Short mmCIF file of C-alpha atoms and ligand atoms in Angstrom, two decimals:
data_model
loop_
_atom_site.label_atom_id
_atom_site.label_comp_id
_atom_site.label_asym_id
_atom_site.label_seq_id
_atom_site.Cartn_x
_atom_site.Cartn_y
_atom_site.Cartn_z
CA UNK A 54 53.56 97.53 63.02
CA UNK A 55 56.84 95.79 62.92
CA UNK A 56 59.38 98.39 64.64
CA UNK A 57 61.25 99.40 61.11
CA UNK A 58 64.71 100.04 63.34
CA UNK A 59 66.68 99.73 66.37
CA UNK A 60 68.93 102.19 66.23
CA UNK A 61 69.12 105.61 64.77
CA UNK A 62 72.58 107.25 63.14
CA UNK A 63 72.59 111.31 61.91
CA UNK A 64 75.16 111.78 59.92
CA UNK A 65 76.50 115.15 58.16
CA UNK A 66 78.17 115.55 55.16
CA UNK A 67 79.91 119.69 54.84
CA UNK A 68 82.60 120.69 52.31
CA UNK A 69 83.42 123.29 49.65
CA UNK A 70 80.60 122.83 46.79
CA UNK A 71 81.56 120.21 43.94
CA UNK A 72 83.86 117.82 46.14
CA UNK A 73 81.22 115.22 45.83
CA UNK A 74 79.07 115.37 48.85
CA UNK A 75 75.93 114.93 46.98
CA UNK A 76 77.65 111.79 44.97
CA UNK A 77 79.29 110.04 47.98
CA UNK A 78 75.84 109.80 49.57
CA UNK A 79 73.86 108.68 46.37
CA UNK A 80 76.79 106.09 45.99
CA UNK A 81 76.09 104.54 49.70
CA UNK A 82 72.43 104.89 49.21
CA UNK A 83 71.52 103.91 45.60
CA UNK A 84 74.36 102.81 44.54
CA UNK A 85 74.43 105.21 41.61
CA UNK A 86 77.10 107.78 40.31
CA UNK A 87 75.91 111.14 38.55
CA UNK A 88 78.03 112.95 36.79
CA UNK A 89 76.55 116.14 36.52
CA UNK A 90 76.73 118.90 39.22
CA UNK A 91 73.44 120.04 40.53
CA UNK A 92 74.30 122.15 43.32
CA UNK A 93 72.23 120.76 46.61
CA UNK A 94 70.17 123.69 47.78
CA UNK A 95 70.08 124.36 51.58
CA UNK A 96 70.29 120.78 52.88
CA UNK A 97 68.64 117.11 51.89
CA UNK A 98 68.77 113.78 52.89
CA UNK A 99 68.82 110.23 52.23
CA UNK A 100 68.36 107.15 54.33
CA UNK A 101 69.42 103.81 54.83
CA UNK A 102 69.38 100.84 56.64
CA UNK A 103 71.86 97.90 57.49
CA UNK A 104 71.64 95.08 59.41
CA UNK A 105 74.84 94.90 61.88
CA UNK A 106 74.79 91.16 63.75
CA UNK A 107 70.82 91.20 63.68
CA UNK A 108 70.40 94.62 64.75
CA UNK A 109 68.83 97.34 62.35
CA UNK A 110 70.83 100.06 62.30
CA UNK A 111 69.30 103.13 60.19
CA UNK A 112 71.86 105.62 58.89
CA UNK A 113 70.45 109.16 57.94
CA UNK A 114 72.74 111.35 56.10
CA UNK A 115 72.31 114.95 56.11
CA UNK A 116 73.99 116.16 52.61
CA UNK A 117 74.84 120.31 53.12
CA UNK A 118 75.04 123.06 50.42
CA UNK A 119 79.14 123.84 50.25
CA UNK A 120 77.57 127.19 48.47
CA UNK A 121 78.61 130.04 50.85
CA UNK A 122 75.31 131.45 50.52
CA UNK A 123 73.29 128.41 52.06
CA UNK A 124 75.68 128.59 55.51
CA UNK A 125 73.30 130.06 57.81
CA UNK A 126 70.77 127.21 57.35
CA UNK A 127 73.11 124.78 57.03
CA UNK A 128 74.71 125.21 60.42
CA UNK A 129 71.69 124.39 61.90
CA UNK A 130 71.84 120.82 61.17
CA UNK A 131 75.57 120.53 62.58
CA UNK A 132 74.00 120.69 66.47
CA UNK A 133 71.68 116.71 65.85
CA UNK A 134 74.66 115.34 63.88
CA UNK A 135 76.42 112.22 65.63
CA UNK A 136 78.88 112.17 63.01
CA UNK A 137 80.58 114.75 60.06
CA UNK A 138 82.21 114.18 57.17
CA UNK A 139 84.38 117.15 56.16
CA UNK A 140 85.03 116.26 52.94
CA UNK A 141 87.60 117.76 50.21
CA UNK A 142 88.48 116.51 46.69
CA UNK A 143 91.66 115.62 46.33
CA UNK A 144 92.15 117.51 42.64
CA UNK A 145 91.67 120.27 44.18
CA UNK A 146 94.35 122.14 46.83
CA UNK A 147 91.45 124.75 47.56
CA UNK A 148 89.17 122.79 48.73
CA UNK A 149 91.51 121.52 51.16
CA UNK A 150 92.93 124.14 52.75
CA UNK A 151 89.30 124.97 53.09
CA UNK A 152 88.90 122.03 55.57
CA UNK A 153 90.45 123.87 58.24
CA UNK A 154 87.52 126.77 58.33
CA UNK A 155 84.73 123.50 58.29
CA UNK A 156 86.49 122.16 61.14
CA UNK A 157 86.46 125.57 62.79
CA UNK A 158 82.72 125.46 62.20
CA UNK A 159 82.14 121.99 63.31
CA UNK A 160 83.69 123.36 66.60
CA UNK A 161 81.38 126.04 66.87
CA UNK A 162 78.06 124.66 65.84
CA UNK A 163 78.31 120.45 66.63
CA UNK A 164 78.05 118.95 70.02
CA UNK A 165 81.15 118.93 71.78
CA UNK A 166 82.89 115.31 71.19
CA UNK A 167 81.61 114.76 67.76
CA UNK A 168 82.80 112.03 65.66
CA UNK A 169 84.81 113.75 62.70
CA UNK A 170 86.02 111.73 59.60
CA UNK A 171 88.30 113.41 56.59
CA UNK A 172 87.11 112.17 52.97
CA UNK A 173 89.73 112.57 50.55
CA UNK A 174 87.06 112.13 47.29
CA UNK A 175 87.32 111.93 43.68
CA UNK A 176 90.60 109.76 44.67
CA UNK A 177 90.26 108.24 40.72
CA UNK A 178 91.75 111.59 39.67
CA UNK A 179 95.18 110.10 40.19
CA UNK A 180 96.17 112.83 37.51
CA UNK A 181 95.02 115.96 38.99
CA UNK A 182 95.74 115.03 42.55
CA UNK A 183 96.73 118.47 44.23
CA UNK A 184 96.46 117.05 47.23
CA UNK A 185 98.95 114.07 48.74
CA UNK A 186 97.88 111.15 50.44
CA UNK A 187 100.13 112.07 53.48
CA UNK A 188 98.56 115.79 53.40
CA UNK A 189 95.37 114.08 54.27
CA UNK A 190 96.63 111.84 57.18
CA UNK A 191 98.83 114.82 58.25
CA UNK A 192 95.56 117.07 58.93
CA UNK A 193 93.32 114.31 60.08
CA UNK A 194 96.19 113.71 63.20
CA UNK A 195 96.16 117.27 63.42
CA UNK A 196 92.72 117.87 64.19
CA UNK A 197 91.99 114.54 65.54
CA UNK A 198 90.05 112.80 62.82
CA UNK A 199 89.71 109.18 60.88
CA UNK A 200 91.20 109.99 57.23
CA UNK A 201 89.80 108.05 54.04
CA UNK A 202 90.49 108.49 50.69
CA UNK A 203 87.50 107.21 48.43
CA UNK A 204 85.94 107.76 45.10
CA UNK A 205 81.99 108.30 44.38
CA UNK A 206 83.13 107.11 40.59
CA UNK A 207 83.88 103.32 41.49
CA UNK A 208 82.63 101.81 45.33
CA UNK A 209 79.64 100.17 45.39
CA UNK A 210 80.01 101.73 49.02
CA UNK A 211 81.79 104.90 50.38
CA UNK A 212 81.45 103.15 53.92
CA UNK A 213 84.12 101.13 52.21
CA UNK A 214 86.70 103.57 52.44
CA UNK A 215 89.40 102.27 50.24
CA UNK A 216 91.99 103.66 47.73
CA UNK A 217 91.15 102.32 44.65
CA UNK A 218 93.36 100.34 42.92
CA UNK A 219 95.54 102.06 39.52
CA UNK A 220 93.27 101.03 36.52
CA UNK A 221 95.03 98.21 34.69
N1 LIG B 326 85.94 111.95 39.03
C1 LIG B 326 85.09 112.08 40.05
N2 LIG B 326 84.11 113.01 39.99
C2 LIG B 326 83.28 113.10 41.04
C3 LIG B 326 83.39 112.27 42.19
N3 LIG B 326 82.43 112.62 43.07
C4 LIG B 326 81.74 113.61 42.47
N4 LIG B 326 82.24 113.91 41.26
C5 LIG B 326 81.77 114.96 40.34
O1 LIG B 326 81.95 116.22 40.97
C6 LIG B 326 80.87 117.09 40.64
C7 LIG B 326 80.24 117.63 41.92
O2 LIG B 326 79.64 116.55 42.66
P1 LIG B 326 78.49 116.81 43.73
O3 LIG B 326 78.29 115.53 44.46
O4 LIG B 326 77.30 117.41 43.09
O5 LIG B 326 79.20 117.91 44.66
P2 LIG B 326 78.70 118.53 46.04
O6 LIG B 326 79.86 118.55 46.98
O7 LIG B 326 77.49 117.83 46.52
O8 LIG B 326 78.36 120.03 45.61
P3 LIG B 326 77.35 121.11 46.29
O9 LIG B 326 75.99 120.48 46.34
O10 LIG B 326 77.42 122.29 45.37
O11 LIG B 326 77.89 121.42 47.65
C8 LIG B 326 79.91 116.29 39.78
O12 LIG B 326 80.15 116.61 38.42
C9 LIG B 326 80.27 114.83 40.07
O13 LIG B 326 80.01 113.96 39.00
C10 LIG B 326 84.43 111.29 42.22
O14 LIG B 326 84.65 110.53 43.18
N5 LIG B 326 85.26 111.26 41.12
#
């Protein structure tokens, strides 16, 4: 049988629960937005793959509970992870100063050297933004981490990382 990929990505998504972790990963997968909030228990994950310059790349995300209550198994997954997302929505100031305890974790419980992004989500909330653009970039530098801002609402990919444009 036909070798189905070359290379292998884990990938982690942690935040506070409701920032959009679930959403941002059905977004890159499926290509789908849902707007309810069904609250992931413990952890699940999605796959895909993408062809970079002939070579199949498979990307596994690992989507994580933000419910307190779910930690302890959810750690568990940081140590395989190649990658995190710490995600926070930017309508939300809480959610961001929560980022500081994730990284904390991510220090404790992922492999030393881990690759560690910032998502800004939900970045078509232009009118509830708590949270400024420069906030983001100020704690990414801080804690040594890429900083996107992105919306599960409108990209056909969240690997696209872009601000959205204002709606016309
Ligand atoms: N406006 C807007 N709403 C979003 C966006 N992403 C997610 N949401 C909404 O936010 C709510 C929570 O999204 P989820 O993806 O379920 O949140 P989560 O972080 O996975 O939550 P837990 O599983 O509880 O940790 C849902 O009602 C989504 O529709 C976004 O980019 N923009």
């Amino acid at each position: 049988m036909a070798k189905q990929y070359d290379v292998l990505f884990r990938l982690l998504l942690i935040g506070d629960s409701g920032v959009g972790k679930t959403c941002l990963l059905c977004r890159f997968t499926d290509n789908e937005f849902h707007s309810s909030h069904i609250s992931t228990i413990g952890v699940d994950f999605k796959m895909k793959t993408i062809d970079v310059d002939g070579i199949k790349v498979r990307i596994q995300i690992w989507d994580t509970a933000g419910q307190e209550r779910y930690q302890t198994i959810t750690k568990q997954y940081y140590r395989r992870a190649q990658g995190i997302f710490l995600v926070y929505d930017i309508s939300s100031e809480r959610s961001y100063q929560h980022i500081m305890k994730w990284v904390s974790d991510v220090d404790e419980y992922a492999p030393e050297g881990v690759q560690k992004i910032l998502i800004g989500n939900k970045a078509d909330e232009e009118q509830k933004r708590q949270v400024g653009r420069e906030q983001g970039q100020q704690l990414a530098k801080e804690y040594g981490m890429d900083f996107y801002e992105t919306s599960a609402c409108f990209f056909s990919s969240f690997f696209s990382f872009s601000t959205p444009s204002p709606p016309l």
